[in-house]
PDB file of C-alpha atoms in Angstrom:
ATOM      1  CA  UNK A   1     117.143 -16.042  51.267  1.00 48.00           C
ATOM      2  CA  UNK A   2     117.365 -15.276  47.555  1.00 54.00           C
ATOM      3  CA  UNK A   3     120.649 -16.397  46.040  1.00 50.00           C
ATOM      4  CA  UNK A   4     122.350 -14.089  43.552  1.00 44.00           C
ATOM      5  CA  UNK A   5     123.709 -16.779  41.250  1.00 41.00           C
ATOM      6  CA  UNK A   6     122.129 -16.691  37.806  1.00 45.00           C
ATOM      7  CA  UNK A   7     120.504 -13.270  38.300  1.00 47.00           C
ATOM      8  CA  UNK A   8     120.844 -10.713  35.508  1.00 44.00           C
ATOM      9  CA  UNK A   9     122.854  -8.226  37.561  1.00 42.00           C
ATOM     10  CA  UNK A  10     124.571  -6.582  34.607  1.00 41.00           C
ATOM     11  CA  UNK A  11     122.899  -3.253  33.952  1.00 43.00           C
ATOM     12  CA  UNK A  12     121.539  -2.346  30.526  1.00 43.00           C
ATOM     13  CA  UNK A  13     122.121   1.190  29.313  1.00 46.00           C
ATOM     14  CA  UNK A  14     119.531   0.982  26.548  1.00 56.00           C
ATOM     15  CA  UNK A  15     116.016  -0.376  26.448  1.00 64.00           C
ATOM     16  CA  UNK A  16     115.400  -3.494  24.365  1.00 61.00           C
ATOM     17  CA  UNK A  17     112.201  -2.851  22.415  1.00 59.00           C
ATOM     18  CA  UNK A  18     109.248  -5.194  22.040  1.00 64.00           C
ATOM     19  CA  UNK A  19     109.908  -5.737  18.295  1.00 63.00           C
ATOM     20  CA  UNK A  20     113.526  -6.635  19.078  1.00 64.00           C
ATOM     21  CA  UNK A  21     112.190  -9.208  21.551  1.00 68.00           C
ATOM     22  CA  UNK A  22     109.780 -10.587  18.962  1.00 74.00           C
ATOM     23  CA  UNK A  23     106.761  -9.081  20.771  1.00 77.00           C
ATOM     24  CA  UNK A  24     103.905  -6.967  19.453  1.00 86.00           C
ATOM     25  CA  UNK A  25     104.621  -3.312  20.384  1.00 91.00           C
ATOM     26  CA  UNK A  26     102.119  -1.343  22.443  1.00 95.00           C
ATOM     27  CA  UNK A  27     100.629   1.915  21.211  1.00 95.00           C
ATOM     28  CA  UNK A  28      98.991   4.259  23.720  1.00 95.00           C
ATOM     29  CA  UNK A  29      96.457   7.023  23.193  1.00 94.00           C
ATOM     30  CA  UNK A  30      97.905   9.152  26.001  1.00 94.00           C
ATOM     31  CA  UNK A  31      99.868  12.248  25.013  1.00 96.00           C
ATOM     32  CA  UNK A  32     103.647  11.983  25.415  1.00 97.00           C
ATOM     33  CA  UNK A  33     105.521  14.370  27.696  1.00 97.00           C
ATOM     34  CA  UNK A  34     109.289  14.665  27.333  1.00 98.00           C
ATOM     35  CA  UNK A  35     110.904  14.288  30.766  1.00 98.00           C
ATOM     36  CA  UNK A  36     114.421  13.999  32.159  1.00 98.00           C
ATOM     37  CA  UNK A  37     115.027  11.112  34.567  1.00 98.00           C
ATOM     38  CA  UNK A  38     117.278  11.807  37.542  1.00 98.00           C
ATOM     39  CA  UNK A  39     117.486   8.357  39.170  1.00 98.00           C
ATOM     40  CA  UNK A  40     115.685   5.140  39.988  1.00 98.00           C
ATOM     41  CA  UNK A  41     114.231   5.066  43.495  1.00 97.00           C
ATOM     42  CA  UNK A  42     113.504   1.343  43.327  1.00 96.00           C
ATOM     43  CA  UNK A  43     112.854  -1.232  40.637  1.00 97.00           C
ATOM     44  CA  UNK A  44     109.610   0.335  39.390  1.00 97.00           C
ATOM     45  CA  UNK A  45     109.831   4.010  40.407  1.00 98.00           C
ATOM     46  CA  UNK A  46     111.984   6.882  39.146  1.00 98.00           C
ATOM     47  CA  UNK A  47     112.504  10.477  40.159  1.00 98.00           C
ATOM     48  CA  UNK A  48     112.484  13.130  37.455  1.00 98.00           C
ATOM     49  CA  UNK A  49     114.765  16.154  37.374  1.00 98.00           C
ATOM     50  CA  UNK A  50     111.818  18.380  38.351  1.00 97.00           C
ATOM     51  CA  UNK A  51     111.292  16.311  41.526  1.00 97.00           C
ATOM     52  CA  UNK A  52     108.203  14.415  40.416  1.00 97.00           C
ATOM     53  CA  UNK A  53     108.128  10.655  40.941  1.00 98.00           C
ATOM     54  CA  UNK A  54     106.849   8.221  38.335  1.00 98.00           C
ATOM     55  CA  UNK A  55     105.697   4.709  39.209  1.00 97.00           C
ATOM     56  CA  UNK A  56     105.745   2.395  36.198  1.00 97.00           C
ATOM     57  CA  UNK A  57     102.160   1.427  35.370  1.00 95.00           C
ATOM     58  CA  UNK A  58     100.874  -2.157  35.363  1.00 95.00           C
ATOM     59  CA  UNK A  59     104.055  -3.764  36.743  1.00 96.00           C
ATOM     60  CA  UNK A  60     105.627  -4.548  40.124  1.00 96.00           C
ATOM     61  CA  UNK A  61     109.302  -4.937  40.986  1.00 97.00           C
ATOM     62  CA  UNK A  62     110.687  -7.314  43.626  1.00 95.00           C
ATOM     63  CA  UNK A  63     111.153  -5.527  46.954  1.00 92.00           C
ATOM     64  CA  UNK A  64     113.066  -6.636  50.031  1.00 90.00           C
ATOM     65  CA  UNK A  65     110.439  -7.983  52.492  1.00 85.00           C
ATOM     66  CA  UNK A  66     110.036  -6.299  55.859  1.00 83.00           C
ATOM     67  CA  UNK A  67     112.530  -7.746  58.306  1.00 82.00           C
ATOM     68  CA  UNK A  68     114.859  -9.125  55.628  1.00 83.00           C
ATOM     69  CA  UNK A  69     118.394  -7.862  55.104  1.00 86.00           C
ATOM     70  CA  UNK A  70     118.886  -6.086  51.745  1.00 81.00           C
ATOM     71  CA  UNK A  71     121.975  -8.183  50.974  1.00 83.00           C
ATOM     72  CA  UNK A  72     119.801 -11.293  51.217  1.00 81.00           C
ATOM     73  CA  UNK A  73     117.531  -9.921  48.463  1.00 87.00           C
ATOM     74  CA  UNK A  74     119.709  -9.102  45.416  1.00 93.00           C
ATOM     75  CA  UNK A  75     116.707  -9.032  43.088  1.00 95.00           C
ATOM     76  CA  UNK A  76     115.678  -5.717  44.665  1.00 94.00           C
ATOM     77  CA  UNK A  77     119.053  -4.161  43.832  1.00 95.00           C
ATOM     78  CA  UNK A  78     119.134  -5.819  40.396  1.00 96.00           C
ATOM     79  CA  UNK A  79     115.768  -4.337  39.393  1.00 97.00           C
ATOM     80  CA  UNK A  80     116.647  -0.886  40.731  1.00 96.00           C
ATOM     81  CA  UNK A  81     120.057  -0.970  39.048  1.00 97.00           C
ATOM     82  CA  UNK A  82     118.622  -2.064  35.705  1.00 97.00           C
ATOM     83  CA  UNK A  83     115.996   0.700  35.773  1.00 98.00           C
ATOM     84  CA  UNK A  84     118.589   3.280  36.765  1.00 98.00           C
ATOM     85  CA  UNK A  85     121.011   2.076  34.096  1.00 97.00           C
ATOM     86  CA  UNK A  86     118.339   2.256  31.416  1.00 97.00           C
ATOM     87  CA  UNK A  87     116.879   5.684  32.253  1.00 98.00           C
ATOM     88  CA  UNK A  88     118.997   7.797  34.638  1.00 97.00           C
ATOM     89  CA  UNK A  89     120.239  10.992  33.018  1.00 97.00           C
ATOM     90  CA  UNK A  90     118.207  10.419  29.861  1.00 97.00           C
ATOM     91  CA  UNK A  91     115.434  12.350  28.169  1.00 97.00           C
ATOM     92  CA  UNK A  92     112.464   9.987  27.892  1.00 97.00           C
ATOM     93  CA  UNK A  93     108.814  10.103  26.885  1.00 98.00           C
ATOM     94  CA  UNK A  94     106.249   9.720  29.678  1.00 98.00           C
ATOM     95  CA  UNK A  95     102.696   8.638  28.914  1.00 97.00           C
ATOM     96  CA  UNK A  96     100.375   8.643  31.895  1.00 96.00           C
ATOM     97  CA  UNK A  97      98.150   5.695  32.732  1.00 91.00           C
ATOM     98  CA  UNK A  98      94.466   6.136  33.416  1.00 79.00           C
ATOM     99  CA  UNK A  99      95.238   5.258  37.063  1.00 75.00           C
ATOM    100  CA  UNK A 100      97.450   8.295  37.711  1.00 75.00           C
ATOM    101  CA  UNK A 101      98.369   9.591  40.221  1.00 87.00           C
ATOM    102  CA  UNK A 102      98.481   6.817  42.811  1.00 88.00           C
ATOM    103  CA  UNK A 103      97.536   7.172  46.479  1.00 87.00           C
ATOM    104  CA  UNK A 104     101.076   8.347  47.298  1.00 90.00           C
ATOM    105  CA  UNK A 105     100.886  11.185  44.797  1.00 92.00           C
ATOM    106  CA  UNK A 106     103.228   9.531  42.309  1.00 95.00           C
ATOM    107  CA  UNK A 107     102.476   9.724  38.621  1.00 97.00           C
ATOM    108  CA  UNK A 108     101.688   6.346  37.070  1.00 96.00           C
ATOM    109  CA  UNK A 109     102.651   5.758  33.491  1.00 96.00           C
ATOM    110  CA  UNK A 110     104.963   4.295  30.881  1.00 97.00           C
ATOM    111  CA  UNK A 111     108.492   5.484  30.122  1.00 98.00           C
ATOM    112  CA  UNK A 112     109.895   4.874  26.650  1.00 97.00           C
ATOM    113  CA  UNK A 113     112.635   6.215  24.434  1.00 95.00           C
ATOM    114  CA  UNK A 114     111.644   9.217  22.338  1.00 95.00           C
ATOM    115  CA  UNK A 115     109.880   7.975  19.207  1.00 94.00           C
ATOM    116  CA  UNK A 116     109.913   4.317  20.309  1.00 94.00           C
ATOM    117  CA  UNK A 117     107.543   1.964  18.495  1.00 94.00           C
ATOM    118  CA  UNK A 118     106.752   0.161  21.754  1.00 95.00           C
ATOM    119  CA  UNK A 119     105.370   2.798  24.087  1.00 96.00           C
ATOM    120  CA  UNK A 120     105.375   0.425  27.067  1.00 96.00           C
ATOM    121  CA  UNK A 121     109.119   1.001  26.861  1.00 96.00           C
ATOM    122  CA  UNK A 122     111.294   0.007  29.786  1.00 97.00           C
ATOM    123  CA  UNK A 123     108.497  -2.034  31.396  1.00 97.00           C
ATOM    124  CA  UNK A 124     108.548  -4.470  28.464  1.00 96.00           C
ATOM    125  CA  UNK A 125     112.332  -4.802  28.641  1.00 95.00           C
ATOM    126  CA  UNK A 126     112.512  -5.468  32.388  1.00 97.00           C
ATOM    127  CA  UNK A 127     109.560  -7.879  32.310  1.00 97.00           C
ATOM    128  CA  UNK A 128     111.290  -9.892  29.573  1.00 96.00           C
ATOM    129  CA  UNK A 129     114.408 -10.081  31.760  1.00 96.00           C
ATOM    130  CA  UNK A 130     112.508 -11.331  34.813  1.00 97.00           C
ATOM    131  CA  UNK A 131     113.030  -8.146  36.820  1.00 98.00           C
ATOM    132  CA  UNK A 132     109.349  -7.164  37.022  1.00 98.00           C
ATOM    133  CA  UNK A 133     105.998  -8.911  37.217  1.00 98.00           C
ATOM    134  CA  UNK A 134     102.927  -7.827  35.292  1.00 97.00           C
ATOM    135  CA  UNK A 135     100.473  -6.457  37.875  1.00 95.00           C
ATOM    136  CA  UNK A 136      97.460  -6.631  35.497  1.00 93.00           C
ATOM    137  CA  UNK A 137      95.766  -3.772  37.330  1.00 88.00           C
ATOM    138  CA  UNK A 138      94.693  -2.027  34.132  1.00 85.00           C
ATOM    139  CA  UNK A 139      94.327  -2.824  30.444  1.00 88.00           C
ATOM    140  CA  UNK A 140      97.072  -0.536  29.106  1.00 92.00           C
ATOM    141  CA  UNK A 141      99.603  -2.536  27.037  1.00 95.00           C
ATOM    142  CA  UNK A 142      98.232  -5.763  28.499  1.00 95.00           C
ATOM    143  CA  UNK A 143      99.061  -8.032  25.546  1.00 95.00           C
ATOM    144  CA  UNK A 144     102.640  -6.745  25.239  1.00 96.00           C
ATOM    145  CA  UNK A 145     103.363  -6.895  28.966  1.00 97.00           C
ATOM    146  CA  UNK A 146     101.787 -10.335  29.381  1.00 96.00           C
ATOM    147  CA  UNK A 147     103.864 -11.717  26.501  1.00 96.00           C
ATOM    148  CA  UNK A 148     107.073 -10.229  27.908  1.00 96.00           C
ATOM    149  CA  UNK A 149     106.429 -11.814  31.309  1.00 97.00           C
ATOM    150  CA  UNK A 150     105.504 -15.140  29.697  1.00 96.00           C
ATOM    151  CA  UNK A 151     108.882 -15.206  27.967  1.00 96.00           C
ATOM    152  CA  UNK A 152     110.814 -14.618  31.201  1.00 97.00           C
ATOM    153  CA  UNK A 153     108.745 -17.096  33.198  1.00 97.00           C
ATOM    154  CA  UNK A 154     109.171 -19.841  30.585  1.00 96.00           C
ATOM    155  CA  UNK A 155     112.959 -19.316  30.622  1.00 97.00           C
ATOM    156  CA  UNK A 156     113.042 -18.992  34.453  1.00 97.00           C
ATOM    157  CA  UNK A 157     114.850 -15.664  34.226  1.00 97.00           C
ATOM    158  CA  UNK A 158     115.422 -13.384  37.215  1.00 97.00           C
ATOM    159  CA  UNK A 159     112.728 -13.635  39.868  1.00 97.00           C
ATOM    160  CA  UNK A 160     111.089 -16.627  38.139  1.00 97.00           C
ATOM    161  CA  UNK A 161     114.068 -18.784  39.148  1.00 97.00           C
ATOM    162  CA  UNK A 162     113.311 -18.160  42.833  1.00 95.00           C
ATOM    163  CA  UNK A 163     110.897 -20.194  44.952  1.00 94.00           C
ATOM    164  CA  UNK A 164     109.613 -17.030  46.669  1.00 94.00           C
ATOM    165  CA  UNK A 165     108.113 -15.841  43.362  1.00 95.00           C
ATOM    166  CA  UNK A 166     107.165 -19.188  41.823  1.00 95.00           C
ATOM    167  CA  UNK A 167     103.704 -19.711  40.365  1.00 97.00           C
ATOM    168  CA  UNK A 168     101.500 -21.205  43.092  1.00 97.00           C
ATOM    169  CA  UNK A 169      99.178 -24.176  42.708  1.00 98.00           C
ATOM    170  CA  UNK A 170      95.718 -22.656  43.145  1.00 98.00           C
ATOM    171  CA  UNK A 171      94.404 -25.965  44.546  1.00 97.00           C
ATOM    172  CA  UNK A 172      96.995 -25.894  47.363  1.00 97.00           C
ATOM    173  CA  UNK A 173      95.383 -23.548  49.845  1.00 95.00           C
ATOM    174  CA  UNK A 174      98.212 -23.864  52.340  1.00 94.00           C
ATOM    175  CA  UNK A 175     100.837 -22.822  49.786  1.00 94.00           C
ATOM    176  CA  UNK A 176      98.760 -19.859  48.632  1.00 96.00           C
ATOM    177  CA  UNK A 177      97.870 -18.792  52.187  1.00 95.00           C
ATOM    178  CA  UNK A 178     101.580 -18.750  53.093  1.00 94.00           C
ATOM    179  CA  UNK A 179     101.869 -15.729  50.771  1.00 94.00           C
ATOM    180  CA  UNK A 180      99.236 -13.694  52.650  1.00 95.00           C
ATOM    181  CA  UNK A 181      99.639  -9.979  51.953  1.00 94.00           C
ATOM    182  CA  UNK A 182     101.811 -10.572  48.908  1.00 95.00           C
ATOM    183  CA  UNK A 183     101.191 -10.298  45.191  1.00 96.00           C
ATOM    184  CA  UNK A 184     101.212 -13.801  43.710  1.00 97.00           C
ATOM    185  CA  UNK A 185     100.586 -15.613  40.455  1.00 98.00           C
ATOM    186  CA  UNK A 186      98.644 -18.886  40.764  1.00 98.00           C
ATOM    187  CA  UNK A 187      97.386 -21.484  38.300  1.00 98.00           C
ATOM    188  CA  UNK A 188      94.744 -24.155  38.576  1.00 97.00           C
ATOM    189  CA  UNK A 189      91.529 -25.675  37.313  1.00 97.00           C
ATOM    190  CA  UNK A 190      88.239 -24.103  38.376  1.00 97.00           C
ATOM    191  CA  UNK A 191      86.279 -26.448  40.646  1.00 97.00           C
ATOM    192  CA  UNK A 192      83.139 -24.350  41.080  1.00 96.00           C
ATOM    193  CA  UNK A 193      81.645 -20.919  40.422  1.00 95.00           C
ATOM    194  CA  UNK A 194      78.981 -19.516  42.720  1.00 94.00           C
ATOM    195  CA  UNK A 195      77.424 -16.280  43.911  1.00 92.00           C
ATOM    196  CA  UNK A 196      76.777 -15.399  47.533  1.00 90.00           C
ATOM    197  CA  UNK A 197      75.746 -12.136  49.174  1.00 87.00           C
ATOM    198  CA  UNK A 198      76.124 -10.255  45.899  1.00 88.00           C
ATOM    199  CA  UNK A 199      79.647 -11.504  45.169  1.00 93.00           C
ATOM    200  CA  UNK A 200      81.002 -13.968  42.628  1.00 95.00           C
ATOM    201  CA  UNK A 201      83.336 -16.683  43.922  1.00 95.00           C
ATOM    202  CA  UNK A 202      85.562 -18.775  41.664  1.00 96.00           C
ATOM    203  CA  UNK A 203      86.890 -21.724  43.658  1.00 97.00           C
ATOM    204  CA  UNK A 204      89.861 -23.940  42.803  1.00 97.00           C
ATOM    205  CA  UNK A 205      89.087 -26.756  45.250  1.00 95.00           C
ATOM    206  CA  UNK A 206      86.135 -28.949  46.183  1.00 89.00           C
ATOM    207  CA  UNK A 207      86.395 -27.487  49.679  1.00 86.00           C
ATOM    208  CA  UNK A 208      86.822 -23.774  49.028  1.00 78.00           C
ATOM    209  CA  UNK A 209      88.544 -23.163  52.372  1.00 84.00           C
ATOM    210  CA  UNK A 210      91.349 -25.517  51.299  1.00 92.00           C
ATOM    211  CA  UNK A 211      92.170 -23.822  47.994  1.00 97.00           C
ATOM    212  CA  UNK A 212      92.420 -20.378  46.429  1.00 97.00           C
ATOM    213  CA  UNK A 213      89.207 -18.518  45.651  1.00 97.00           C
ATOM    214  CA  UNK A 214      88.818 -15.486  43.415  1.00 97.00           C
ATOM    215  CA  UNK A 215      86.126 -13.040  44.426  1.00 96.00           C
ATOM    216  CA  UNK A 216      84.470 -10.288  42.390  1.00 97.00           C
ATOM    217  CA  UNK A 217      82.138  -7.664  43.830  1.00 96.00           C
ATOM    218  CA  UNK A 218      78.743  -7.077  42.253  1.00 95.00           C
ATOM    219  CA  UNK A 219      79.767  -3.591  41.073  1.00 96.00           C
ATOM    220  CA  UNK A 220      83.008  -4.855  39.553  1.00 95.00           C
ATOM    221  CA  UNK A 221      81.232  -7.746  37.867  1.00 94.00           C
ATOM    222  CA  UNK A 222      78.809  -5.308  36.199  1.00 94.00           C
ATOM    223  CA  UNK A 223      81.733  -3.139  35.069  1.00 94.00           C
ATOM    224  CA  UNK A 224      83.537  -6.164  33.601  1.00 93.00           C
ATOM    225  CA  UNK A 225      80.485  -7.289  31.654  1.00 93.00           C
ATOM    226  CA  UNK A 226      79.098 -10.031  33.889  1.00 90.00           C
ATOM    227  CA  UNK A 227      79.906 -13.704  34.395  1.00 87.00           C
ATOM    228  CA  UNK A 228      79.599 -14.395  30.683  1.00 86.00           C
ATOM    229  CA  UNK A 229      82.345 -11.895  29.842  1.00 89.00           C
ATOM    230  CA  UNK A 230      84.761 -13.516  32.304  1.00 88.00           C
ATOM    231  CA  UNK A 231      83.896 -16.954  30.869  1.00 87.00           C
ATOM    232  CA  UNK A 232      84.936 -18.832  33.996  1.00 90.00           C
ATOM    233  CA  UNK A 233      83.367 -22.276  34.201  1.00 92.00           C
ATOM    234  CA  UNK A 234      84.122 -25.438  36.174  1.00 95.00           C
ATOM    235  CA  UNK A 235      86.948 -27.274  34.472  1.00 95.00           C
ATOM    236  CA  UNK A 236      88.554 -24.174  32.969  1.00 95.00           C
ATOM    237  CA  UNK A 237      92.306 -23.906  33.511  1.00 96.00           C
ATOM    238  CA  UNK A 238      93.167 -20.419  34.728  1.00 96.00           C
ATOM    239  CA  UNK A 239      96.129 -18.280  35.720  1.00 97.00           C
ATOM    240  CA  UNK A 240      95.211 -15.590  38.249  1.00 97.00           C
ATOM    241  CA  UNK A 241      97.192 -12.872  39.983  1.00 97.00           C
ATOM    242  CA  UNK A 242      96.730 -10.414  42.791  1.00 97.00           C
ATOM    243  CA  UNK A 243      97.308  -9.849  46.495  1.00 96.00           C
ATOM    244  CA  UNK A 244      96.407 -12.819  48.714  1.00 97.00           C
ATOM    245  CA  UNK A 245      94.031 -12.129  51.588  1.00 96.00           C
ATOM    246  CA  UNK A 246      93.345 -14.620  54.364  1.00 90.00           C
ATOM    247  CA  UNK A 247      89.655 -14.847  55.176  1.00 85.00           C
ATOM    248  CA  UNK A 248      88.204 -18.285  55.869  1.00 85.00           C
ATOM    249  CA  UNK A 249      90.529 -19.411  53.088  1.00 92.00           C
ATOM    250  CA  UNK A 250      93.006 -17.654  50.761  1.00 97.00           C
ATOM    251  CA  UNK A 251      91.291 -15.150  48.466  1.00 97.00           C
ATOM    252  CA  UNK A 252      92.317 -12.796  45.672  1.00 98.00           C
ATOM    253  CA  UNK A 253      90.042  -9.845  44.986  1.00 97.00           C
ATOM    254  CA  UNK A 254      89.555  -9.326  41.253  1.00 96.00           C
ATOM    255  CA  UNK A 255      89.135  -5.725  40.107  1.00 94.00           C
ATOM    256  CA  UNK A 256      90.398  -6.072  36.516  1.00 93.00           C
ATOM    257  CA  UNK A 257      89.672  -8.743  33.915  1.00 94.00           C
ATOM    258  CA  UNK A 258      93.400  -8.792  33.101  1.00 95.00           C
ATOM    259  CA  UNK A 259      94.010 -10.527  36.443  1.00 96.00           C
ATOM    260  CA  UNK A 260      92.480 -13.689  34.984  1.00 96.00           C
ATOM    261  CA  UNK A 261      93.938 -15.592  32.015  1.00 95.00           C
ATOM    262  CA  UNK A 262      92.405 -18.675  30.435  1.00 93.00           C
ATOM    263  CA  UNK A 263      95.148 -21.240  29.826  1.00 93.00           C
ATOM    264  CA  UNK A 264      92.912 -23.490  27.767  1.00 85.00           C
ATOM    265  CA  UNK A 265      90.621 -22.726  24.889  1.00 70.00           C
ATOM    266  CA  UNK A 266      87.287 -21.318  25.947  1.00 56.00           C
ATOM    267  CA  UNK A 267      84.483 -23.794  25.196  1.00 52.00           C
ATOM    268  CA  UNK A 268      82.010 -22.973  22.462  1.00 49.00           C
ATOM    269  CA  UNK A 269      78.967 -21.162  23.728  1.00 42.00           C
TER     270      UNK A 269
END
C-alpha cells in the first residue's frame, strides 16, 4: 500500500517552466498546434475538446496496479489531478513526438503553454515534482526530462519516496525479478559484456541469472551505432530503465540509448 503522507496532492494551476526550475529548456523541431484540453484521463494522458487523446511523450505516470484498490494508490490520483489542474480548460500548444500515434491510436507529444521557452512543458513540471518518471523511449527533450527527474529523485519527492518505485540494485536479481512486467529504474556496476546469438548482453552480476541483464538486438545495436557508441564496459557504473522481463534471469530490452546512463566518467579510449 502506498501511503499518502508527504505526497504533493495540492494541484497546480500553472506549469512551472524548466528555466524557473533551474533546468535547460527543451526546444523541439515539431510544428506547434494550438489545442484546447478538456480533461486529464490519467496522469499522463489528456482528452482534447475535439475528442482526440494525447499521451505525454517520453514519460510514464504511476498507475494503480491490477487488483489494487484505487484508494490504496493515491499517487495515481495525485498525478491525474495535477495534470488536470495544469491543463484542463486551457488552450495549449501540442508538438507531436516522432513516435505518434501509439498502438492505441492516441497522439504522443508534448503539451506546453503557448509561447513557452521549454517546449517539454507540463512533462518537465510533473517530473520535477515526482509525479512522472522519464520513460527514455525516445530522444526528444531527453536532457531536460532527465534533469527534472534527477531533481525529484534526489529530493525523494512524490513516487520516489515510495518503496514500490525505488531504484533497484541491478546486482540483486531477486529484487529486480520481483518487478516483472513493470517499468523500473535500476543502478549497478557492469560485470560483463558479451554477444550471443546476434544479441548484446550487459550483465550486472558474475552469474548473469542472479542479476539484471540488459539485452540489445543486432538491428537495434546497428541503429544505435554499435557497442562503441554505447560505451558499456566491465566496471562502468550505469543507471538503466525499462520493463523487466523474466527469462532465465531478469532482463530489460534496450531499444533506445536514452535507457542507459553512465553514472561515472567514461574511460579514455
